[in-house]
PDB file of C-alpha atoms in Angstrom:
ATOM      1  CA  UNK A   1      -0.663  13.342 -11.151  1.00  0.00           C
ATOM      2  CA  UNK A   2       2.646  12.792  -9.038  1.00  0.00           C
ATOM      3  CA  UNK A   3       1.618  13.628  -5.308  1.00  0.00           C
ATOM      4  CA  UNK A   4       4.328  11.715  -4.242  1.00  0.00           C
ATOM      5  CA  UNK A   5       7.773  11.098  -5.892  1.00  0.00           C
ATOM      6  CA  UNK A   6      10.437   8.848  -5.393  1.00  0.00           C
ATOM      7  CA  UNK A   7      12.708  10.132  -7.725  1.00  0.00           C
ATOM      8  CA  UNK A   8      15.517   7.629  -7.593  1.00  0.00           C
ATOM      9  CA  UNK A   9      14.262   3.936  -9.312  1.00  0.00           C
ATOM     10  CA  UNK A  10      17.193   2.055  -7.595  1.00  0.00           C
ATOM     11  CA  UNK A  11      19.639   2.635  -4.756  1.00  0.00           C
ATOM     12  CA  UNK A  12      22.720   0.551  -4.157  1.00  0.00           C
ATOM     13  CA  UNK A  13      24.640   0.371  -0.940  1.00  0.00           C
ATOM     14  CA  UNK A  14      27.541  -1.120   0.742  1.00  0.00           C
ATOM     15  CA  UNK A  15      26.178  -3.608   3.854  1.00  0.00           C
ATOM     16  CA  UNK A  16      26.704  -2.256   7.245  1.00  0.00           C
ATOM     17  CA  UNK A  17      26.635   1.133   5.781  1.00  0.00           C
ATOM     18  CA  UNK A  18      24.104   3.685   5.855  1.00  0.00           C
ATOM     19  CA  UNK A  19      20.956   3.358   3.263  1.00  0.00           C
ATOM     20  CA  UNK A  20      18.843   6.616   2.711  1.00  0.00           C
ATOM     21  CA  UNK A  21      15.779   6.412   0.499  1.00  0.00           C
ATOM     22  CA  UNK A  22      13.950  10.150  -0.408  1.00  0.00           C
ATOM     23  CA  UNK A  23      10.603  10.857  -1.383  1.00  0.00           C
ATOM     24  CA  UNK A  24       9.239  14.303  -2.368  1.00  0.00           C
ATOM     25  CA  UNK A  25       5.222  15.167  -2.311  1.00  0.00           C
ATOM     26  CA  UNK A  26       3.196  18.233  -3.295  1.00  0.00           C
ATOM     27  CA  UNK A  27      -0.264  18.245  -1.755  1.00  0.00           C
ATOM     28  CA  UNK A  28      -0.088  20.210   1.779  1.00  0.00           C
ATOM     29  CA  UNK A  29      -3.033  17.991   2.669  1.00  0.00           C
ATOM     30  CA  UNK A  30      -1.320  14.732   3.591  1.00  0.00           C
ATOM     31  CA  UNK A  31      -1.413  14.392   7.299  1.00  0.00           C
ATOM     32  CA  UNK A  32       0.580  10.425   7.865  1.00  0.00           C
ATOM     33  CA  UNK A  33       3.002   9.526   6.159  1.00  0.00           C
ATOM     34  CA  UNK A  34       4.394   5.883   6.125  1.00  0.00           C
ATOM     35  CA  UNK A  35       7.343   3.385   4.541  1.00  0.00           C
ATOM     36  CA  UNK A  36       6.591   0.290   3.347  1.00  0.00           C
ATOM     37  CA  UNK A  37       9.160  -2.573   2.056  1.00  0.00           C
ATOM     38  CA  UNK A  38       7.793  -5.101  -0.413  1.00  0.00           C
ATOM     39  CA  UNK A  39       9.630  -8.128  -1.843  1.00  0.00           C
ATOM     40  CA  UNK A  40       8.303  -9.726  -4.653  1.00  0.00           C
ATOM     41  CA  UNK A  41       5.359 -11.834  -4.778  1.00  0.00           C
ATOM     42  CA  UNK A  42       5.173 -10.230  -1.438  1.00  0.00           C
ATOM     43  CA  UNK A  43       2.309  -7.561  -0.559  1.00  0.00           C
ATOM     44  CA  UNK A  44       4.039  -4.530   1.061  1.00  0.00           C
ATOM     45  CA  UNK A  45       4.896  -4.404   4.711  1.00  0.00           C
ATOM     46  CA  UNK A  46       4.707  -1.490   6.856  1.00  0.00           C
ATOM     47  CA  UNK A  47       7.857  -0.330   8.349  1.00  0.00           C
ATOM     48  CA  UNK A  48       7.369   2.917   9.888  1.00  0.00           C
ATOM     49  CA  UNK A  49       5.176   6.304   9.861  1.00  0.00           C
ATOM     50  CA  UNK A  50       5.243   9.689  11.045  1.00  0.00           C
ATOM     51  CA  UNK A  51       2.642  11.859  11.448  1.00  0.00           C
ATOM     52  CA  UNK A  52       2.677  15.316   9.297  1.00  0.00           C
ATOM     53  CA  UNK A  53       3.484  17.436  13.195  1.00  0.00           C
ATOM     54  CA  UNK A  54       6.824  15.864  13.599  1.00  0.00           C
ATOM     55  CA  UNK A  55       9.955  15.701  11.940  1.00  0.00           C
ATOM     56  CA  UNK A  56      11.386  12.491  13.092  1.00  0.00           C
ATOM     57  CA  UNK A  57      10.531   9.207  14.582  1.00  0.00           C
ATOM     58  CA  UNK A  58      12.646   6.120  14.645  1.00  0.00           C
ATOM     59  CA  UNK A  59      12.076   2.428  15.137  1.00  0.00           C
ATOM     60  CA  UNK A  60      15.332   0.748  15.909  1.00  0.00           C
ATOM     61  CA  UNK A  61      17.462   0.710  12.419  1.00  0.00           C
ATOM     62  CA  UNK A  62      14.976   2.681  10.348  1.00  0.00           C
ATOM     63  CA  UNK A  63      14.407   6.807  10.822  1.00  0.00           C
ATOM     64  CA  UNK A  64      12.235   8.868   8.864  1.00  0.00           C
ATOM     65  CA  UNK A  65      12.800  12.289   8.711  1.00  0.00           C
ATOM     66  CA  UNK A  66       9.946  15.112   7.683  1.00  0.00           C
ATOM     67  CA  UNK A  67      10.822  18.468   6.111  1.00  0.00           C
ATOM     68  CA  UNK A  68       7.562  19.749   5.683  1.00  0.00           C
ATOM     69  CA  UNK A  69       8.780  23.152   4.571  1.00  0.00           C
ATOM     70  CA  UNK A  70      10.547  21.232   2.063  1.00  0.00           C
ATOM     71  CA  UNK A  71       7.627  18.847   1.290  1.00  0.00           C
ATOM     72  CA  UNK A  72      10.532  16.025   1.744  1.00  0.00           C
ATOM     73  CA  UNK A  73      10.700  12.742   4.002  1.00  0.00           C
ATOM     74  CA  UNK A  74      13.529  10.350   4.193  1.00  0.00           C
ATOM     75  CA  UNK A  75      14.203   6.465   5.201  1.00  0.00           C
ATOM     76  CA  UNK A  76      17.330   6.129   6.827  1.00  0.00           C
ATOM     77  CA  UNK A  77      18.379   2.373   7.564  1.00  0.00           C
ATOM     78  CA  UNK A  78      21.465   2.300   9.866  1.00  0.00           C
ATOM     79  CA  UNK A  79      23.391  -0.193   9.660  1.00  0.00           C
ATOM     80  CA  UNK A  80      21.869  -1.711   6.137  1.00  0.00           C
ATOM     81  CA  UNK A  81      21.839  -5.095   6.288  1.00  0.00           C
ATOM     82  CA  UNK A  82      21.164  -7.656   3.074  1.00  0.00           C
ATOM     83  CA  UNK A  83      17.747  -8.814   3.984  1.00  0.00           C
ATOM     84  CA  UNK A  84      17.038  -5.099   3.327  1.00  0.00           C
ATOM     85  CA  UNK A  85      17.126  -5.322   0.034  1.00  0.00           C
ATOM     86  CA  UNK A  86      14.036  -4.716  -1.409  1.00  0.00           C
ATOM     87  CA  UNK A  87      11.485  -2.045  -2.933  1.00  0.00           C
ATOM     88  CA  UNK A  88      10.567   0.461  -0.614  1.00  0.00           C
ATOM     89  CA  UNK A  89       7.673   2.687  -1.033  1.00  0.00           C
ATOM     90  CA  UNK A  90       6.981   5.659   0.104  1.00  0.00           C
ATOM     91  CA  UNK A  91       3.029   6.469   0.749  1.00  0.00           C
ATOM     92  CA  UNK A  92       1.055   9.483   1.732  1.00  0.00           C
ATOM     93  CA  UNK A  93      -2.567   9.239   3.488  1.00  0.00           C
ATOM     94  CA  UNK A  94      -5.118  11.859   2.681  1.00  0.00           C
ATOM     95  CA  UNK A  95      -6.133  14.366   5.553  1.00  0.00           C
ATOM     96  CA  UNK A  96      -9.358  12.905   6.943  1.00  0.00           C
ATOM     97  CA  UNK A  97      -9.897  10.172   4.772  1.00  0.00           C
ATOM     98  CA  UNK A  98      -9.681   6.244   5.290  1.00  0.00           C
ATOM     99  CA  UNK A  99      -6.094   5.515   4.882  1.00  0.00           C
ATOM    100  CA  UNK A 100      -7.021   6.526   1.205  1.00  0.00           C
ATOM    101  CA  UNK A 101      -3.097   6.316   0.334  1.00  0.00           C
ATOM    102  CA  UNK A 102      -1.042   7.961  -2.509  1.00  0.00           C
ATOM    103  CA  UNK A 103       2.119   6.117  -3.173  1.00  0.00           C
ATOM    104  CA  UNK A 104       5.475   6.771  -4.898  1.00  0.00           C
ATOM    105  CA  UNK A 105       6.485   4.938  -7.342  1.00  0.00           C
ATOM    106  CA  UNK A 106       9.266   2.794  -5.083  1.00  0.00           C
ATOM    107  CA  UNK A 107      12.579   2.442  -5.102  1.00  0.00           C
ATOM    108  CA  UNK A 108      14.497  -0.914  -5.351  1.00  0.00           C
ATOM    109  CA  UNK A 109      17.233  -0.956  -2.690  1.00  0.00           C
ATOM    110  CA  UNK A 110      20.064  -3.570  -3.312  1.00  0.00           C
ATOM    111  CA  UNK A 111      22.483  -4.135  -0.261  1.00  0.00           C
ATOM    112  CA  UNK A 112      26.122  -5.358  -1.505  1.00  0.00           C
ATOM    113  CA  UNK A 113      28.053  -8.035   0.917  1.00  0.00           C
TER     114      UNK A 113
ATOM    115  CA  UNK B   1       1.417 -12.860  14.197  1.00  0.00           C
ATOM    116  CA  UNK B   2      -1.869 -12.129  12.315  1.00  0.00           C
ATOM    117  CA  UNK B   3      -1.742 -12.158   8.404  1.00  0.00           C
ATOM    118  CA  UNK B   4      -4.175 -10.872   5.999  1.00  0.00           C
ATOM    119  CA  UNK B   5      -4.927 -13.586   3.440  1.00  0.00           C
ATOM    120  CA  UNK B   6      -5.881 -13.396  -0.236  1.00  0.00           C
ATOM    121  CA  UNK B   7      -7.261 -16.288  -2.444  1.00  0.00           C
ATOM    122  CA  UNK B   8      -6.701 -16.889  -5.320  1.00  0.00           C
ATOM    123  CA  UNK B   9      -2.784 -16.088  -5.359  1.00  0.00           C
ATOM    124  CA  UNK B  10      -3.607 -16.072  -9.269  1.00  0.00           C
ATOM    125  CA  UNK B  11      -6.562 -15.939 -11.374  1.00  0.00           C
ATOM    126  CA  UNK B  12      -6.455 -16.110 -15.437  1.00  0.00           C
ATOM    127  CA  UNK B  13      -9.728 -15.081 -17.027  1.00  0.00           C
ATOM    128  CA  UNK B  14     -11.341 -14.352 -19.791  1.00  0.00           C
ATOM    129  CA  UNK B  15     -12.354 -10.187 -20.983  1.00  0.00           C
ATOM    130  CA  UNK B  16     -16.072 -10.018 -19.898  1.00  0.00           C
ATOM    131  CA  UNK B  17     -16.272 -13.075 -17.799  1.00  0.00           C
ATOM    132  CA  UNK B  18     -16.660 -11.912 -13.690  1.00  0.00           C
ATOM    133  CA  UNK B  19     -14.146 -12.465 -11.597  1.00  0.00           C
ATOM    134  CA  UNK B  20     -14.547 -12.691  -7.185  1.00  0.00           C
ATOM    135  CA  UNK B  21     -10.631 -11.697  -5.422  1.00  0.00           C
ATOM    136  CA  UNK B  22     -11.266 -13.188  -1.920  1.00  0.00           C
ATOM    137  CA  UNK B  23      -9.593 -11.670   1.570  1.00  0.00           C
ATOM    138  CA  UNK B  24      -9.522 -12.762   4.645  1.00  0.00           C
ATOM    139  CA  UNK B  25      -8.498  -9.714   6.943  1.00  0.00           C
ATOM    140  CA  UNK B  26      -6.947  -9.933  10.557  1.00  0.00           C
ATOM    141  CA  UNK B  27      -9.360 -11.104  12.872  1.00  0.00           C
ATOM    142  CA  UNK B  28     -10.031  -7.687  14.946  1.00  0.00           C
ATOM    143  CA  UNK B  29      -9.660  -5.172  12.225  1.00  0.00           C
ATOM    144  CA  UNK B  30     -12.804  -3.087  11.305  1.00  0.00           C
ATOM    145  CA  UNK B  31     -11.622  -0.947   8.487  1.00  0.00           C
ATOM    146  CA  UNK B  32     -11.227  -2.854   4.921  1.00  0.00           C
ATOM    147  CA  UNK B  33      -9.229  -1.835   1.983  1.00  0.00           C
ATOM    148  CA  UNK B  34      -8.289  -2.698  -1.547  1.00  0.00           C
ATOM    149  CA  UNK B  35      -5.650  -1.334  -3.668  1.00  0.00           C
ATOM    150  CA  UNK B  36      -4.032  -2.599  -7.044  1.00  0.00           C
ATOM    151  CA  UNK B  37      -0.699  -2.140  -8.890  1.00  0.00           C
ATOM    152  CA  UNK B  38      -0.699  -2.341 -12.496  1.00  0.00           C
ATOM    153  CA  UNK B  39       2.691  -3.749 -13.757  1.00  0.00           C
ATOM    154  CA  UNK B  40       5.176  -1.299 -14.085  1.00  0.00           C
ATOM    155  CA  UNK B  41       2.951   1.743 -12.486  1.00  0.00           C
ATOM    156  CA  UNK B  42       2.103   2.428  -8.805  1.00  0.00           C
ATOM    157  CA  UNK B  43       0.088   1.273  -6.588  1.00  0.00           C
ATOM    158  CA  UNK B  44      -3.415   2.377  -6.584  1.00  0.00           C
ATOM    159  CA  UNK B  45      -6.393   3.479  -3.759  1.00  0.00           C
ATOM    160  CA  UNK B  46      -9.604   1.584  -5.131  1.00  0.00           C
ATOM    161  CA  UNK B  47     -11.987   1.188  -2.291  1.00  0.00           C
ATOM    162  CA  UNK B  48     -12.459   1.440   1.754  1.00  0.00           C
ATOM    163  CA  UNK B  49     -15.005  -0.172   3.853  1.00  0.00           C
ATOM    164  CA  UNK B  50     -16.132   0.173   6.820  1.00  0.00           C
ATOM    165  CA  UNK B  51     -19.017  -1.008   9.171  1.00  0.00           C
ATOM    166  CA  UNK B  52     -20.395  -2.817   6.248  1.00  0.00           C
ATOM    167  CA  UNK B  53     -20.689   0.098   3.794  1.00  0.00           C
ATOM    168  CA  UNK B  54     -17.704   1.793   1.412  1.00  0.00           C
ATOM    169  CA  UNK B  55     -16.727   4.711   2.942  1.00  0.00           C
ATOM    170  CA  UNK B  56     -13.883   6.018   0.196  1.00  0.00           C
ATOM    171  CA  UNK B  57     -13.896   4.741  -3.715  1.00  0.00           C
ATOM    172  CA  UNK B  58     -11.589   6.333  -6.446  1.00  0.00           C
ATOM    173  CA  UNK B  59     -12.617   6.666 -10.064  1.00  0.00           C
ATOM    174  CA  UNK B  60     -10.567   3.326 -11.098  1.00  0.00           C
ATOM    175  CA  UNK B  61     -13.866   2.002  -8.904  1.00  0.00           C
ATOM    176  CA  UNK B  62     -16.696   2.121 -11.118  1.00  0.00           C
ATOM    177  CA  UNK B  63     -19.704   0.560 -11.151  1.00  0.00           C
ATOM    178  CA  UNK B  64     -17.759  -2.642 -12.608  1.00  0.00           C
ATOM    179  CA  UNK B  65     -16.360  -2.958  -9.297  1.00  0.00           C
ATOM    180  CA  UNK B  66     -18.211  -4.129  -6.056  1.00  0.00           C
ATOM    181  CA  UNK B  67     -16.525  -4.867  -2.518  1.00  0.00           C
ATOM    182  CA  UNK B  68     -18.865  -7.791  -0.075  1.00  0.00           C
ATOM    183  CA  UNK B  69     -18.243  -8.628   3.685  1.00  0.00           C
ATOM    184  CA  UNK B  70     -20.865 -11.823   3.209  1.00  0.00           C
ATOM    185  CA  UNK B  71     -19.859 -13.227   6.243  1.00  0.00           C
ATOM    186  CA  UNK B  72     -17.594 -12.124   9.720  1.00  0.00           C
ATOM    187  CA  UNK B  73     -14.109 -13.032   7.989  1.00  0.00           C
ATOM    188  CA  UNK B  74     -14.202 -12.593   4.239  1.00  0.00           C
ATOM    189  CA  UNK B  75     -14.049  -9.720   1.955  1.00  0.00           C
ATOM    190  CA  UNK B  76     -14.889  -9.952  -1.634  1.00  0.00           C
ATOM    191  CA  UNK B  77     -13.726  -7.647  -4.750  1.00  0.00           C
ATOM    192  CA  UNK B  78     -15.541  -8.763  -7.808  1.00  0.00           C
ATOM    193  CA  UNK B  79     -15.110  -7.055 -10.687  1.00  0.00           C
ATOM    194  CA  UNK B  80     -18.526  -7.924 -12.654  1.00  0.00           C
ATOM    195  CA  UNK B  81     -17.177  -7.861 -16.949  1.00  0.00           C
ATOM    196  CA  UNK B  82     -13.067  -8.028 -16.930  1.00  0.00           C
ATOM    197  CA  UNK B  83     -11.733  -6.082 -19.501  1.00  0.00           C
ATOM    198  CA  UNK B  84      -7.801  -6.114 -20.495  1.00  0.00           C
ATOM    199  CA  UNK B  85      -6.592  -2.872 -18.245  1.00  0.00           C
ATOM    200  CA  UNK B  86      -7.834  -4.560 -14.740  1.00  0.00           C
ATOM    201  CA  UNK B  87      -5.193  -7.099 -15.231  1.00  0.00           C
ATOM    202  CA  UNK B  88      -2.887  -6.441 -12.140  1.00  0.00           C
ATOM    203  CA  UNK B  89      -1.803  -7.280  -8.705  1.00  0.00           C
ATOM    204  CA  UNK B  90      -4.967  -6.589  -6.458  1.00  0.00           C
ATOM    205  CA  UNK B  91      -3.689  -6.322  -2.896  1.00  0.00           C
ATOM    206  CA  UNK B  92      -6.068  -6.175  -0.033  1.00  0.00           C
ATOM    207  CA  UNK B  93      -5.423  -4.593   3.609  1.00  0.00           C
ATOM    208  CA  UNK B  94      -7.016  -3.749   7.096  1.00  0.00           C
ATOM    209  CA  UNK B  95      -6.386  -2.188  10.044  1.00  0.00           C
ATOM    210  CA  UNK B  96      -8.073  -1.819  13.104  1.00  0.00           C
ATOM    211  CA  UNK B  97      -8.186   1.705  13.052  1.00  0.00           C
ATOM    212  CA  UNK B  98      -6.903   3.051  16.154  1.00  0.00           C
ATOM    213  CA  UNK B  99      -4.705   6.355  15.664  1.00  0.00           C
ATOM    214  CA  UNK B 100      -1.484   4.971  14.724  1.00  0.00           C
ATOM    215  CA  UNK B 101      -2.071   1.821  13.612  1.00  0.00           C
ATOM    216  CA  UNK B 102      -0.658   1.283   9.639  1.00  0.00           C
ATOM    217  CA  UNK B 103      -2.753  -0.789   6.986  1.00  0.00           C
ATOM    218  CA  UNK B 104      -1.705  -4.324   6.876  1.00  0.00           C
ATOM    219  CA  UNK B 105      -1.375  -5.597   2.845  1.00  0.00           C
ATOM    220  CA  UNK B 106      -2.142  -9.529   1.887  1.00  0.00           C
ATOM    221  CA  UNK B 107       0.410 -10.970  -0.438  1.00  0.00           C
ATOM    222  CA  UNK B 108      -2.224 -10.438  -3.486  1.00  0.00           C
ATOM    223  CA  UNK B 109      -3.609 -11.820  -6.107  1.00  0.00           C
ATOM    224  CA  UNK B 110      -2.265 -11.115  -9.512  1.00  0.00           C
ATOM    225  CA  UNK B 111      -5.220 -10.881 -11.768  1.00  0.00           C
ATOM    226  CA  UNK B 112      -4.751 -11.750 -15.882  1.00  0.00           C
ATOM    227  CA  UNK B 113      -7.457 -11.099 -18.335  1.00  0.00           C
ATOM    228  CA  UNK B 114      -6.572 -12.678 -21.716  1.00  0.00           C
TER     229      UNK B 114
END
């Protein structure tokens, strides 16, 4: 049961250049959505959300972007910079539940010097 | 800045023996999580609680599973007769609860059952 997808397992980009991490869901009934970054041995870390009525919100570096026609959010991280590399996940709450959250699978995001 | 702490960072057991994960959550948070990633797989919703009851459990919970608040700052996950498949990283969160505010995570506990 994949209610959220991060199809890509690994992402590699140049530093100071833009990083964009994608993430695909199927159940109309997710209302939050968020981003977390987790390095290892590390529990995950929220970075930013966006609630299911809006289509973009941005917290200095990061912006994620909701296509809700599309069923399709995005990370951007402008400029990337090495401490960003990490696993990102991607994580969907359930309408009206308890932050009961569905998460992607992650993907690992290596920034090259 | 407030941290969500989790004790033991690593616990080796035996299959059948119980096991307690300990959390301490941020101070002023009211609504109690935990979650679990097998290795390899994703990470998992197990159980929520709030106001000193579970409000949310998912099947993974079963009756093997119990969640205590036994005093104002910890938060207890014991799993009562380990079996090999609960081995995993048990993460435990909070969050206040006001609209907007994202779960906080510990760093874990990674849980092996030999």
């Amino acid at each position: 049961d994949q209610q959220v997808k991060q199809n890509s397992p690994s992402l590699s980009v140049q530093e100071g250049r833009i990083s964009i991490l994608n993430c695909d869901y199927t159940n109309s009934m997710f209302d939050y959505f968020l981003w977390y970054k987790k390095y290892p041995a590390e529990g995950p870390t929220f970075l930013i959300s966006i609630s299911s009525i809006k289509d973009k919100n941005e917290d200095g570096r990061f912006t994620v972007f909701l296509n809700k026609s599309a069923k399709h959010l995005s990370l951007h991280i402008v400029p990337s910079q090495p401490g960003d590399s990490a696993v990102y996940f991607c994580a969907a709450r359930v309408l009206d539940s308890n932050y009961q959250l569905i998460w992607g699978a992650g993907t690992k995001l290596i920034i090259k010097p | 800045e407030p941290e969500v702490t989790q004790t033991p960072s690593h616990q080796v057991t035996q299959m059948g023996q119980e096991v307690i994960l300990r959390c301490v959550p941020i101070s002023n948070h009211l609504y109690f999580y935990w979650y679990r990633q097998i290795l390899g797989q994703k990470v998992e919703f197990l159980v929520s609680f709030y106001n000193n009851e579970i409000s949310e459990k998912s099947e993974i919970f079963d009756d093997q599973f119990s969640v205590e608040r036994p005093d104002g700052s910890n938060f207890t996950l014991k799993i009562r007769s380990t079996k090999l498949e609960d081995s995993a990283m048990y993460f435990c969160a909070s969050t206040s609860g006001r609209v907007g505010s994202p779960l906080h995570f510990g760093n874990g506990t990674r849980l092996t059952v030999t």
